[in-house]
Tab-separated table of C-alpha atoms in Angstrom:
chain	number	residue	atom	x	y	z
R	1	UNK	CA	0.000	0.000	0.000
R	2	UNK	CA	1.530	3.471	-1.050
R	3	UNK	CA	1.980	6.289	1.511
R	4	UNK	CA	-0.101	8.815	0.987
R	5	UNK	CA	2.710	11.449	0.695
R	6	UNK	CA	0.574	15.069	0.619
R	7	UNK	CA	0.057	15.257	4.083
R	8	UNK	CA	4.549	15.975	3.846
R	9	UNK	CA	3.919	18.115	1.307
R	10	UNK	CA	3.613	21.882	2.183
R	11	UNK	CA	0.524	23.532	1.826
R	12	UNK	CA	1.279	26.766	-1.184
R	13	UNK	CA	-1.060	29.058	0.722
R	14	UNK	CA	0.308	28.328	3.984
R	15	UNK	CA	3.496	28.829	2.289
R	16	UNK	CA	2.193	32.471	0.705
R	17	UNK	CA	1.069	33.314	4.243
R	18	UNK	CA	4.927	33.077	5.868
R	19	UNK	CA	6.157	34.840	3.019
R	20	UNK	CA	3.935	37.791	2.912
R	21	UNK	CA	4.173	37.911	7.067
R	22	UNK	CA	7.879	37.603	6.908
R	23	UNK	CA	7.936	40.212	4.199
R	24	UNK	CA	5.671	42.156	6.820
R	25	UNK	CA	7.498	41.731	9.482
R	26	UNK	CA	10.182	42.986	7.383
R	27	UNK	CA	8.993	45.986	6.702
R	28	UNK	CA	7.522	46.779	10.029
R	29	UNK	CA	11.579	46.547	11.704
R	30	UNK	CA	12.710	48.542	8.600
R	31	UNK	CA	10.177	51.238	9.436
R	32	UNK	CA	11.447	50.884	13.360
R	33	UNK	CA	14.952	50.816	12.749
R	34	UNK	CA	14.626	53.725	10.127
R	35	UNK	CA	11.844	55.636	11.380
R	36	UNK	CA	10.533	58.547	9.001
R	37	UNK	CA	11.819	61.878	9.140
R	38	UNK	CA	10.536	64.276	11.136
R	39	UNK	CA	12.330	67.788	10.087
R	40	UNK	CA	13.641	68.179	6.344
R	41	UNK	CA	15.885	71.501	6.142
R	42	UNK	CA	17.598	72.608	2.179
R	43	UNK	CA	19.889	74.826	1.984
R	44	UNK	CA	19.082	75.941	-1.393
R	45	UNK	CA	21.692	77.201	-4.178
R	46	UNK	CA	21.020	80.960	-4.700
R	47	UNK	CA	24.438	81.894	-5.498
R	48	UNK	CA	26.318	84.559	-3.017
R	49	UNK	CA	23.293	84.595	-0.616
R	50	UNK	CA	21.171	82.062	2.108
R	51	UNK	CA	18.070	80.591	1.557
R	52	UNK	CA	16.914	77.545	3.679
R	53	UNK	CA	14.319	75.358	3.873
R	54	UNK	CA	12.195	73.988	7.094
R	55	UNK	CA	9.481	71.046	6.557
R	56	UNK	CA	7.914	68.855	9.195
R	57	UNK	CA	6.124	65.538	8.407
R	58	UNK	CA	2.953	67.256	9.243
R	59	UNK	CA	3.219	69.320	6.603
R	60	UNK	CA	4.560	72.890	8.600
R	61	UNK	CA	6.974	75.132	6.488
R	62	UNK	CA	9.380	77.829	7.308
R	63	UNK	CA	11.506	79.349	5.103
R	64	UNK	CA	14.896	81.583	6.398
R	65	UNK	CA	16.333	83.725	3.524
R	66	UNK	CA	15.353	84.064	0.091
R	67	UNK	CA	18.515	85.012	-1.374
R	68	UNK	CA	19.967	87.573	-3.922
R	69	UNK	CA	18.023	89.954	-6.544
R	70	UNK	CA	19.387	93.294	-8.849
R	71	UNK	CA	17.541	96.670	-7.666
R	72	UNK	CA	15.150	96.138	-11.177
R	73	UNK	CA	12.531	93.977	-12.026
R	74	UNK	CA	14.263	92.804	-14.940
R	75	UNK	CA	17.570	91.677	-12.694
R	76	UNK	CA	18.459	87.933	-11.797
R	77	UNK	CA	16.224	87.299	-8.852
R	78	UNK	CA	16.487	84.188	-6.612
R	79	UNK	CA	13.383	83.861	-4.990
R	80	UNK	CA	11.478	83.869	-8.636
R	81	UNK	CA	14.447	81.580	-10.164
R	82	UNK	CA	15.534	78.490	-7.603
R	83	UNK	CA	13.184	79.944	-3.762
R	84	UNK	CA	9.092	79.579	-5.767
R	85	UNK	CA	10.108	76.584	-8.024
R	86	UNK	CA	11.324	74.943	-5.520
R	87	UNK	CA	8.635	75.269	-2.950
R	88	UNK	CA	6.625	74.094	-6.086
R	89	UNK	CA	7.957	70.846	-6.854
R	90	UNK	CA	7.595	69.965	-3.248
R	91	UNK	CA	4.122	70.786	-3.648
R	92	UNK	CA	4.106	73.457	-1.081
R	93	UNK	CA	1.348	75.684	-1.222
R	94	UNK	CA	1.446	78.024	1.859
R	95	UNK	CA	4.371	79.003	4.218
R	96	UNK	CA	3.879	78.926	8.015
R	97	UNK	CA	6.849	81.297	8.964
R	98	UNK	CA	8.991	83.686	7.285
R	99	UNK	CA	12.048	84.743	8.711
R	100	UNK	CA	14.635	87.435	7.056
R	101	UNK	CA	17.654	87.138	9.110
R	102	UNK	CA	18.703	90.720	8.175
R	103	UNK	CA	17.758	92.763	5.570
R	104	UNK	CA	20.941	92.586	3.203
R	105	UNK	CA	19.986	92.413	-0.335
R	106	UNK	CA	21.978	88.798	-0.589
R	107	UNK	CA	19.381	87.504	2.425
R	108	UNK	CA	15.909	89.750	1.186
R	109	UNK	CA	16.441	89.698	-2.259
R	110	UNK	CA	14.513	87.097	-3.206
R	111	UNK	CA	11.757	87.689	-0.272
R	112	UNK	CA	9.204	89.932	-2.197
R	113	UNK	CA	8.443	87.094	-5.384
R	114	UNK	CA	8.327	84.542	-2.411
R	115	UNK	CA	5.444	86.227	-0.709
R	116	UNK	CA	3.913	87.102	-3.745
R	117	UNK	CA	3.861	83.321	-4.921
R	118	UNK	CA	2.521	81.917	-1.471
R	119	UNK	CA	0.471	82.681	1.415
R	120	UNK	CA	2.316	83.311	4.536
R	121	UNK	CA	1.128	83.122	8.010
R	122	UNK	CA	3.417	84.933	10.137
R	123	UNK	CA	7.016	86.985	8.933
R	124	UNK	CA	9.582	87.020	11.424
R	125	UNK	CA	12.387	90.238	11.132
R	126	UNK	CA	14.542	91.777	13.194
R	127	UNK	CA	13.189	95.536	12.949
R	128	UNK	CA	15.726	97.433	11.286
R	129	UNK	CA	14.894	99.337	8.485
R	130	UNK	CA	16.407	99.457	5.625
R	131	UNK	CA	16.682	101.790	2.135
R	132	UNK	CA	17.020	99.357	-0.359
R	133	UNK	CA	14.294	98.746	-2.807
R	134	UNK	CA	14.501	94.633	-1.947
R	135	UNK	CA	13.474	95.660	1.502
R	136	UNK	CA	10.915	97.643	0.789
R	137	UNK	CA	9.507	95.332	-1.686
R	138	UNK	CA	9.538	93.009	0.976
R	139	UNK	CA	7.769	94.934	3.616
R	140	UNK	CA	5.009	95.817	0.897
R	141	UNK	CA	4.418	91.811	-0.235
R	142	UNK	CA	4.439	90.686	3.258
R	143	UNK	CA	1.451	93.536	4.211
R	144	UNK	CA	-0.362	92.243	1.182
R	145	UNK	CA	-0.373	88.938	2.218
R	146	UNK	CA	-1.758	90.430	5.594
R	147	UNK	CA	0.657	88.247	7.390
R	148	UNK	CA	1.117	88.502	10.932
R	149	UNK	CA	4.528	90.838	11.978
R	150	UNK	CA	7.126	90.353	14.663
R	151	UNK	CA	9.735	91.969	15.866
R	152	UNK	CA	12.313	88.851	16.827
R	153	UNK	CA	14.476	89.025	19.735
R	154	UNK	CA	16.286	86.835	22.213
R	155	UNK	CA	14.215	84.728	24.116
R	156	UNK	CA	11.625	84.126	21.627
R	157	UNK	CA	9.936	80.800	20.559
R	158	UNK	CA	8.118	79.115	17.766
R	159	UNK	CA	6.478	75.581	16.885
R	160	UNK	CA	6.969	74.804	13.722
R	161	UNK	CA	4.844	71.300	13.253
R	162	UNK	CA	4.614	69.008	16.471
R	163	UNK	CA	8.478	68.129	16.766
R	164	UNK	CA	10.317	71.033	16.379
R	165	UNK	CA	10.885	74.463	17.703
R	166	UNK	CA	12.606	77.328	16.539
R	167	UNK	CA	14.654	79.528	19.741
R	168	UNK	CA	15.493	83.075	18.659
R	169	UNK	CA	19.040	83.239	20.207
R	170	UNK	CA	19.988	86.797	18.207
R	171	UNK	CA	19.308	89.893	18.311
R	172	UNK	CA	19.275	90.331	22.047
R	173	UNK	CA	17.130	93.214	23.346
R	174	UNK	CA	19.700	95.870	23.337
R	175	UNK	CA	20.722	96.022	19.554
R	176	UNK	CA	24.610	96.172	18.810
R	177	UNK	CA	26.139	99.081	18.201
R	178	UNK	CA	29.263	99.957	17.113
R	179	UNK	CA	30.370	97.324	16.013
R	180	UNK	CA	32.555	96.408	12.465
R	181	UNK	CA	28.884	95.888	10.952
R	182	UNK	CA	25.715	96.491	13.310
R	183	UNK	CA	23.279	94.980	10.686
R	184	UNK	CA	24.992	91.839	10.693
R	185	UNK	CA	25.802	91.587	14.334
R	186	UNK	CA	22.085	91.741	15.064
R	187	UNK	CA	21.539	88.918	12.114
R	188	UNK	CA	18.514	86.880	13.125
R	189	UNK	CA	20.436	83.756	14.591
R	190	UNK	CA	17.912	80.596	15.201
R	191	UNK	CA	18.513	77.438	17.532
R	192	UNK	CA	16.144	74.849	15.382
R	193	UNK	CA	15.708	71.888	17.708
R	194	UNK	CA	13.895	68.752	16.727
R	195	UNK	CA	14.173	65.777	19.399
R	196	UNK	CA	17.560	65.157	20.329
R	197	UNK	CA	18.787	67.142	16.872
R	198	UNK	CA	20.039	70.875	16.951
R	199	UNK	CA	20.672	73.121	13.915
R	200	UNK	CA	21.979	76.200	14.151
R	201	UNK	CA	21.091	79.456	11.344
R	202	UNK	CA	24.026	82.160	12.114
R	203	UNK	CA	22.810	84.126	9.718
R	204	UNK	CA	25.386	86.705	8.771
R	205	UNK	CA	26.634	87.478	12.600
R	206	UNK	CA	30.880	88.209	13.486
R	207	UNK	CA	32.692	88.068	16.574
R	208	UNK	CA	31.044	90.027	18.604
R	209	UNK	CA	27.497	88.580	18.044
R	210	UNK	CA	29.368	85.049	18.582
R	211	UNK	CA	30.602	86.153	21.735
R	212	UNK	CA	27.496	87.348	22.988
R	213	UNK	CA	26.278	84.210	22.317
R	214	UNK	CA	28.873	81.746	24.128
R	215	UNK	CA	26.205	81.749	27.186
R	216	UNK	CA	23.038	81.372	25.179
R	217	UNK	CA	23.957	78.177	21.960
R	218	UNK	CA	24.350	74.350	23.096
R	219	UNK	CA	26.273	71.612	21.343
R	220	UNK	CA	25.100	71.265	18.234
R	221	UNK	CA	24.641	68.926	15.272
R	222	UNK	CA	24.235	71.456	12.238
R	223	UNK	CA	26.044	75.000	11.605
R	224	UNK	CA	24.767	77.076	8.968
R	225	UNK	CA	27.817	79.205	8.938
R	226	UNK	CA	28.192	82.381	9.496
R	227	UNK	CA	28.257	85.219	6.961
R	228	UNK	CA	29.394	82.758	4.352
R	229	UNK	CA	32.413	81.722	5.774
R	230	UNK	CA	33.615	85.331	6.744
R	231	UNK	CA	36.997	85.636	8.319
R	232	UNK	CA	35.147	87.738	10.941
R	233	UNK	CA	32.833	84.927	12.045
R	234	UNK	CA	33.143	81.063	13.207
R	235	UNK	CA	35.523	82.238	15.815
R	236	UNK	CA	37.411	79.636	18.110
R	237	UNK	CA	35.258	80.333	21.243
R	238	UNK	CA	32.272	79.886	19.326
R	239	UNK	CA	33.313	76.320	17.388
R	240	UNK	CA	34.732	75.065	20.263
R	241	UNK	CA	31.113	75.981	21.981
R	242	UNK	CA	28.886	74.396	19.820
R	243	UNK	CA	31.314	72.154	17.685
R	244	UNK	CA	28.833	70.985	14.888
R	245	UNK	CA	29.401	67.875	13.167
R	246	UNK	CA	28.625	69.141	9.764
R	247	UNK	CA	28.936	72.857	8.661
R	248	UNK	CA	26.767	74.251	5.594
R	249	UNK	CA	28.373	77.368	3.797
R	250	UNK	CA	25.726	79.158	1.574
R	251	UNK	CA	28.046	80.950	-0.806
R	252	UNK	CA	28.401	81.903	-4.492
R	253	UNK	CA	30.951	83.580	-6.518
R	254	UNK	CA	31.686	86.387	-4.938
R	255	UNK	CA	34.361	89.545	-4.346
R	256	UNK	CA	35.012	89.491	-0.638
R	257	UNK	CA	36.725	86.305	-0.024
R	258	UNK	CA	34.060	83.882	0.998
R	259	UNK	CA	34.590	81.412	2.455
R	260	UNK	CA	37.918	82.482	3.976
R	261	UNK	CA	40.365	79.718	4.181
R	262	UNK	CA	41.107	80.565	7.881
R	263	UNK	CA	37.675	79.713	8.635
R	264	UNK	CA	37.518	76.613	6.922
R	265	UNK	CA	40.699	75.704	8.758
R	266	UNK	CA	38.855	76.594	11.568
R	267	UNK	CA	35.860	74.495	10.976
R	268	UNK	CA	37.849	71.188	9.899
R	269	UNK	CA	40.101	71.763	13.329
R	270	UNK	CA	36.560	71.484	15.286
R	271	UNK	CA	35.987	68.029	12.840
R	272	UNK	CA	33.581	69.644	10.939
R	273	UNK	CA	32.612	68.474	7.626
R	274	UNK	CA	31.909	71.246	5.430
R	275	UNK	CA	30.342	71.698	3.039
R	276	UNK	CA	29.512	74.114	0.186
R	277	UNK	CA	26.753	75.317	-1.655
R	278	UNK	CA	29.025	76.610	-4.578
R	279	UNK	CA	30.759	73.338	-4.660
R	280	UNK	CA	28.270	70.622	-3.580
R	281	UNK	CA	24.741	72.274	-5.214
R	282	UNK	CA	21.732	72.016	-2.585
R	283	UNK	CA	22.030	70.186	0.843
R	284	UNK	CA	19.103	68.860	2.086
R	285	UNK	CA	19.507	67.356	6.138
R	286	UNK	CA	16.849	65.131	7.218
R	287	UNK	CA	16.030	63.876	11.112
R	288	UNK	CA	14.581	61.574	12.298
R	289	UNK	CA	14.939	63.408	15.905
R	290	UNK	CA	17.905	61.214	16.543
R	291	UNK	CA	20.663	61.166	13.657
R	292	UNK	CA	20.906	63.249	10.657
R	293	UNK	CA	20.971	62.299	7.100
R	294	UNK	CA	22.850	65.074	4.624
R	295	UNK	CA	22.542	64.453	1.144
R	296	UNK	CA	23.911	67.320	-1.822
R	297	UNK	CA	23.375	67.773	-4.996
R	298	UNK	CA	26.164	67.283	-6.758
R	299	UNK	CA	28.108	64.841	-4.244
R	300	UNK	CA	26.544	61.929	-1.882
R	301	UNK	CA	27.731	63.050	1.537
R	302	UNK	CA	26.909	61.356	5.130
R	303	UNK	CA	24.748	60.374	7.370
R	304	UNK	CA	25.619	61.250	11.075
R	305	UNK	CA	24.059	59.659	14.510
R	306	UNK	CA	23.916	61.631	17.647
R	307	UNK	CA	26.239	60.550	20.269
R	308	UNK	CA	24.943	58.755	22.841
């Protein structure tokens, strides 16, 4: 009498079943191991200027900067040329907070097309006025756009999204004054914290801003360098303060030296890696609240876990 031999055999469903549970189960420690991140920031390519970036997995935006633009309609103008399309093709349709570090043509340049291509909620400034007809083209799209207005200094808060927060650590409430440039000692200078993950936004601040500061920035993860790699800013007290792990210069061709090779000596005796819009294109740093993943345009760079 021959063995019935089925009841060996494995059933194909049963089979099907383990493999789409294992595949499952797969996915599920993939997702736990790399969880989704929580704060995207770009540093966007707008030549000899900043522009950056926030977004939050629920959707919040901020943007700091909009870069360079000529005095005339008809001049090269970042925000219209790299800042709108590329809130576009991330499908971005309104902007939670605007800040303008300072009002330096390379920094509000592009601000005026912004606001007149998006809806913004609140605009964040630091209150000094300004002559230029960037600024003023700014101040006129952001009342049309009946945005809300504040005057940023030290101490100051804001949520952007449910995981991160955005400290105002400069201008304090006594402005600088003479010092080797006022405006960009009282540059807007923001602490973004998401999680265990800080970034810092130095705006265009020197040595005497940064020294101000020594008592007021943590260790951080991020520097967006100051002033574009000045050889006024990124001093030794202040690296050896905050001592980022990866240092973003937002810099174009330009006639002043930028970035100064002391300061980049500076920043790769602190182990820094830099890097460099004018070199590397766009760098886009995503968190997960717990390591950050940097990734540029033109050249794959790193991904960096937080100690401990």
């Amino acid at each position: 009498m021959l063995k019935d031999k089925s009841k060996n055999k494995p059933d194909p469903w049963a089979r099907l079943f383990f493999a789409l549970a294992a595949l499952s189960l797969g996915f599920w420690l993939i997702r736990c191991a790399w969880p989704e991140p929580k704060l995207r920031v770009t540093f966007l390519d707008v030549g000899q200027g900043d522009s950056a970036v926030l977004e939050t997995s629920d959707g919040a935006v901020a943007l700091a900067d909009a870069g360079p633009a000529g005095e005339n309609e008809a001049d090269w103008n970042a925000g219209r040329r790299i800042v709108v399309p590329y809130l576009r093709r991330r499908g971005i349709r309104n902007i939670d907070l605007v800040f303008l570090t300072h009002p330096h043509s390379d920094h509000v340049g592009g601000m005026a097309a912004v606001l007149n291509a998006f809806p913004a909620r609140m605009v964040v400034d630091i209150g000094i006025p300004h002559p230029s007809a960037q600024y003023k083209a700014f101040l006129k799209a952001a009342k049309l756009r009946k945005a809300s207005f504040v005057t940023a200094r030290r101490g100051q808060m804001f949520k952007l999204g449910r995981y991160t927060t955005i400290r105002v650590l400069n201008p304090p409430e006594r402005l600088f004054r003479g010092t080797r440039d006022d405006i960009n000692n009282n540059s807007l200078v923001l602490l973004v914290e998401c999680d265990q993950i800080r970034i810092l936004l130095a705006g265009d601040i020197e040595a005497q801003a940064e020294a101000d500061l020594l008592n007021f920035v943590p260790k951080i993860d991020l520097l967006k360098v100051p002033h574009h790699g000045s050889r006024f800013g990124s001093t030794v007290a202040l690296l050896s303060r905050c001592r980022p792990q990866v240092a973003v210069v937002s810099v174009g061709k330009n006639l002043f030296g930028h970035p100064a090779p002391e300061t980049l000596g500076r920043l790769a005796f602190f182990g820094a890696q830099v890097l460099r819009t004018d070199k590397h294109g766009a760098v886009t740093v995503e968190t997960n609240g717990r390591r950050l993943t940097v990734r540029t345009m033109i050249k794959p760079a790193a991904t960096h876990p937080r100690p401990g």
